[in-house]
CSV table of C-alpha atoms in Angstrom, one decimal:
chain,number,residue,atom,x,y,z
A,1,MET,CA,25.6,106.3,43.3
A,2,MET,CA,26.9,104.3,40.3
A,3,GLU,CA,26.7,100.6,40.7
A,4,VAL,CA,29.6,99.3,38.7
A,5,SER,CA,30.3,95.6,38.9
A,6,PRO,CA,33.8,95.2,40.4
A,7,THR,CA,34.7,92.8,37.6
A,8,LEU,CA,34.4,95.4,34.9
A,9,PRO,CA,37.7,95.4,32.9
A,10,ALA,CA,39.6,98.6,32.8
A,11,TRP,CA,39.6,98.8,29.0
A,12,VAL,CA,35.8,98.6,28.9
A,13,ALA,CA,35.5,101.4,31.4
A,14,ILE,CA,37.9,103.6,29.5
A,15,VAL,CA,36.4,103.0,26.0
A,16,THR,CA,32.9,103.6,27.4
A,17,SER,CA,34.1,106.8,29.0
A,18,ILE,CA,35.6,108.1,25.8
A,19,LEU,CA,32.6,107.2,23.7
A,20,VAL,CA,30.1,108.8,26.1
A,21,LEU,CA,32.2,112.0,26.4
A,22,LEU,CA,32.6,112.2,22.6
A,23,GLY,CA,28.9,111.7,22.0
A,24,ALA,CA,28.0,114.4,24.6
A,25,ALA,CA,30.5,116.8,23.3
A,26,LEU,CA,29.3,116.4,19.7
A,27,THR,CA,25.7,117.0,20.8
A,28,LEU,CA,26.7,120.1,22.7
A,29,ILE,CA,28.6,121.5,19.7
A,30,GLY,CA,25.6,120.9,17.5
A,31,THR,CA,23.2,122.8,19.8
A,32,ILE,CA,25.7,125.6,20.2
A,33,GLY,CA,25.6,125.9,16.4
A,34,LEU,CA,21.8,126.0,16.7
A,35,VAL,CA,22.2,129.1,18.9
A,36,ARG,CA,25.0,130.9,17.1
A,37,LEU,CA,24.1,130.7,13.4
A,38,ASN,CA,22.0,133.5,12.2
A,39,ASN,CA,19.8,132.0,9.4
A,40,PHE,CA,17.2,129.3,9.6
A,41,TYR,CA,18.6,127.4,6.6
A,42,SER,CA,22.0,127.2,8.2
A,43,ARG,CA,20.6,126.4,11.6
A,44,VAL,CA,19.1,123.2,10.2
A,45,HIS,CA,22.5,121.6,9.8
A,46,PRO,CA,24.3,121.6,13.2
A,47,PRO,CA,21.7,119.6,15.3
A,48,THR,CA,22.2,116.7,12.9
A,49,LEU,CA,25.7,116.3,14.5
A,50,GLY,CA,23.9,115.1,17.6
A,51,THR,CA,21.4,112.9,15.8
A,52,THR,CA,24.2,111.0,13.9
A,53,LEU,CA,27.5,110.8,15.6
A,54,GLY,CA,26.3,112.0,19.0
A,55,ILE,CA,23.7,109.4,19.6
A,56,GLY,CA,25.8,106.9,17.7
A,57,CYS,CA,28.7,107.1,20.1
A,58,VAL,CA,26.5,107.0,23.2
A,59,LEU,CA,24.6,103.9,21.8
A,60,LEU,CA,28.0,102.2,21.0
A,61,ALA,CA,29.1,102.9,24.6
A,62,SER,CA,25.8,101.6,26.0
A,63,MET,CA,26.1,98.4,23.8
A,64,LEU,CA,29.7,97.8,25.0
A,65,TYR,CA,29.0,98.5,28.6
A,66,PHE,CA,25.8,96.3,28.9
A,67,SER,CA,27.4,93.5,26.8
A,68,VAL,CA,30.2,93.3,29.4
A,69,VAL,CA,28.1,93.9,32.5
A,70,LYS,CA,25.3,91.4,31.6
A,71,GLN,CA,27.8,88.9,30.1
A,72,ARG,CA,25.7,88.4,27.0
A,73,LEU,CA,25.5,90.3,23.7
A,74,VAL,CA,23.2,93.3,24.1
A,75,VAL,CA,22.5,94.9,20.7
A,76,HIS,CA,19.0,96.1,20.9
A,77,GLU,CA,20.3,99.7,20.9
A,78,VAL,CA,20.7,99.2,17.1
A,79,LEU,CA,17.0,99.6,16.9
A,80,ILE,CA,17.2,103.2,18.1
A,81,ALA,CA,20.2,103.9,15.8
A,82,ILE,CA,18.3,102.7,12.8
A,83,PHE,CA,15.1,104.5,13.7
A,84,VAL,CA,16.9,107.9,14.3
A,85,THR,CA,18.9,107.5,11.1
A,86,ILE,CA,15.7,107.0,9.1
A,87,THR,CA,13.5,109.6,10.7
A,88,THR,CA,15.8,112.6,11.1
A,89,PRO,CA,16.2,113.4,7.3
A,90,VAL,CA,12.4,112.8,6.8
A,91,THR,CA,11.4,115.4,9.5
A,92,LEU,CA,14.0,117.9,8.5
A,93,MET,CA,13.0,117.8,4.8
A,94,LEU,CA,9.4,118.3,5.8
A,95,LEU,CA,10.3,121.2,8.1
A,96,VAL,CA,12.5,122.9,5.5
A,97,SER,CA,10.0,122.6,2.7
A,98,ALA,CA,7.4,124.1,5.1
A,99,ALA,CA,9.8,126.9,6.0
A,100,LEU,CA,10.5,127.6,2.3
A,101,ARG,CA,6.9,127.9,1.6
A,102,ARG,CA,6.3,130.2,4.6
A,103,ASP,CA,9.2,132.4,3.6
A,104,TRP,CA,7.9,132.6,0.1
A,105,ALA,CA,4.4,133.4,1.3
A,106,ILE,CA,5.6,136.5,3.2
A,107,GLY,CA,7.4,137.8,0.1
A,108,ASP,CA,11.0,137.0,1.1
A,109,PRO,CA,13.0,137.7,-2.2
A,110,SER,CA,15.9,135.5,-1.2
A,111,VAL,CA,14.0,132.2,-1.4
A,112,PRO,CA,13.2,130.3,-4.7
A,113,VAL,CA,9.7,129.4,-5.7
A,114,PRO,CA,8.7,126.3,-3.6
A,115,PRO,CA,8.3,123.0,-5.4
A,116,GLY,CA,4.7,122.3,-6.5
A,117,LEU,CA,4.1,125.9,-7.6
A,118,PRO,CA,4.5,127.1,-11.2
A,119,GLU,CA,7.8,128.9,-11.9
A,120,GLU,CA,6.0,132.1,-12.8
A,121,ALA,CA,3.7,132.0,-9.8
A,122,GLU,CA,2.8,135.4,-8.5
A,123,ARG,CA,5.1,136.3,-5.7
A,124,PRO,CA,3.0,137.6,-2.8
A,125,GLU,CA,3.5,141.3,-1.8
A,126,PRO,CA,6.1,141.7,0.9
A,127,LEU,CA,4.7,142.5,4.3
A,128,PRO,CA,5.0,146.0,5.5
A,129,GLU,CA,8.2,146.8,7.4
A,130,SER,CA,6.5,146.6,10.8
A,131,ASP,CA,5.1,143.1,10.2
A,132,GLN,CA,8.4,141.6,8.9
A,133,PRO,CA,9.7,138.8,11.2
A,134,THR,CA,13.1,139.6,12.5
A,135,SER,CA,15.6,136.8,11.7
B,1,MET,CA,42.6,106.9,39.7
B,2,THR,CA,40.9,103.6,38.9
B,3,ALA,CA,39.1,102.8,35.8
B,4,HIS,CA,35.8,102.8,37.7
B,5,SER,CA,36.2,106.3,38.9
B,6,ILE,CA,37.1,107.4,35.4
B,7,LEU,CA,33.8,105.9,34.2
B,8,ILE,CA,31.9,107.6,37.0
B,9,TRP,CA,33.4,111.0,36.4
B,10,SER,CA,33.1,110.9,32.6
B,11,VAL,CA,29.5,109.9,32.7
B,12,ALA,CA,28.8,112.8,35.1
B,13,ALA,CA,30.7,115.2,32.8
B,14,ALA,CA,28.8,113.9,29.8
B,15,GLU,CA,25.4,114.4,31.6
B,16,MET,CA,26.6,118.0,32.4
B,17,MET,CA,27.4,118.6,28.7
B,18,ILE,CA,24.1,117.2,27.5
B,19,VAL,CA,22.2,119.4,30.0
B,20,LEU,CA,24.0,122.4,28.6
B,21,ALA,CA,23.1,121.3,25.1
B,22,MET,CA,19.4,121.0,26.2
B,23,ALA,CA,19.7,124.6,27.6
B,24,CYS,CA,21.0,125.8,24.2
B,25,ALA,CA,18.1,124.1,22.4
B,26,ALA,CA,15.6,125.6,25.0
B,27,TYR,CA,17.1,129.1,24.4
B,28,ARG,CA,16.5,128.8,20.7
B,29,MET,CA,13.0,127.4,21.3
B,30,LEU,CA,12.1,130.4,23.5
B,31,LYS,CA,13.8,133.0,21.3
B,32,GLY,CA,12.5,131.8,17.9
B,33,PRO,CA,12.4,134.1,16.0
B,34,ARG,CA,9.9,132.2,13.8
B,35,ALA,CA,7.9,129.0,14.2
B,36,GLN,CA,10.2,126.8,12.1
B,37,ASP,CA,13.1,127.7,14.4
B,38,ARG,CA,11.1,126.6,17.4
B,39,VAL,CA,10.2,123.3,15.8
B,40,LEU,CA,13.8,122.7,14.9
B,41,ALA,CA,14.9,123.4,18.5
B,42,LEU,CA,12.2,121.0,19.8
B,43,ASP,CA,13.7,118.3,17.5
B,44,ALA,CA,17.2,118.9,18.9
B,45,PHE,CA,15.8,119.1,22.4
B,46,TYR,CA,14.2,115.6,22.4
B,47,VAL,CA,17.3,114.1,20.8
B,48,CYS,CA,19.4,115.6,23.7
B,49,GLY,CA,16.8,114.1,26.1
B,50,MET,CA,17.3,110.6,24.5
B,51,ILE,CA,21.0,110.9,24.9
B,52,LEU,CA,20.6,112.0,28.5
B,53,ILE,CA,18.4,109.0,29.4
B,54,LEU,CA,20.9,106.6,27.7
B,55,THR,CA,23.7,108.0,29.9
B,56,PHE,CA,21.4,107.5,32.9
B,57,GLY,CA,21.1,103.9,31.8
B,58,ILE,CA,24.9,103.5,31.8
B,59,GLU,CA,25.2,105.3,35.2
B,60,THR,CA,22.7,103.0,36.9
B,61,SER,CA,23.5,99.8,34.9
B,62,ASP,CA,19.8,99.5,34.3
B,63,ILE,CA,18.9,98.2,30.9
B,64,PHE,CA,15.2,99.3,31.0
B,65,TYR,CA,16.0,102.9,30.2
B,66,PHE,CA,16.3,101.7,26.7
B,67,GLU,CA,12.5,101.4,26.3
B,68,ALA,CA,12.0,105.0,27.4
B,69,VAL,CA,14.5,106.2,24.8
B,70,LEU,CA,12.7,104.2,22.1
B,71,VAL,CA,9.3,105.7,23.1
B,72,ILE,CA,10.8,109.2,23.0
B,73,ALA,CA,12.2,108.6,19.6
B,74,LEU,CA,8.8,107.4,18.2
B,75,VAL,CA,6.8,110.2,19.8
B,76,GLY,CA,9.3,112.8,18.9
B,77,PHE,CA,9.3,111.8,15.2
B,78,VAL,CA,5.5,112.0,15.0
B,79,ALA,CA,5.5,115.3,16.9
B,80,THR,CA,8.0,117.0,14.6
B,81,ALA,CA,6.4,115.6,11.4
B,82,ALA,CA,3.0,116.8,12.5
B,83,LEU,CA,4.3,120.2,13.4
B,84,ALA,CA,6.1,120.5,10.1
B,85,LYS,CA,2.8,119.5,8.3
B,86,PHE,CA,1.0,122.1,10.4
B,87,LEU,CA,3.4,124.8,9.4
B,88,MET,CA,3.0,123.8,5.7
B,89,ARG,CA,-0.7,123.7,5.4
B,90,GLY,CA,-2.3,125.0,8.6
B,91,GLU,CA,-3.6,121.6,9.6
B,92,PRO,CA,-1.6,118.5,10.7
B,93,ILE,CA,-3.7,115.7,9.1
B,94,GLU,CA,-5.2,116.1,5.7
């Protein structure tokens, strides 16, 4: 069971509750988008809701709660916030450029020529209908 | 309803929502349809895990869950970057 110190002020409990619920709801909305959208390049967008505002709200709630409970300033959660903010765009850009190249390599006509290849590069033959990935 | 019970119930509700979010990400990871979708779902999945552990930290008033979250963030970044490189070239380290 939860061990809340009895001296916790009411406003801290309420603000922490709101921030935690907001962060969790935003993360849930992001992953629902991950399930519902029907194209890889649109599916990249919704999970970033969780990696920016979602985790940001929960970290703010954690900072506020521990600063009050421990009766000193607890801000080491900022480390996680900075790290996630820096790494998410890097990984997603790597992943999307890999996906672009893979889609190009199977002859998908809807994707442009990936960067690093000459503009007039030979587009590979499309796979036969039976080998096409369903997306 | 006291402020404490509001905090207890909202943290429980938030954990419920995050578990649902992890279920959505796991569904996309199992369904695919292609490898890049699975890697993207894995990325969303470990972020949900980080948020879940942070709420555990608030629930138990234990400050040491923070280190677990930091380790998951580091390992998850390296894993996703290596998988993306693998999808790009066929080998993770050149």
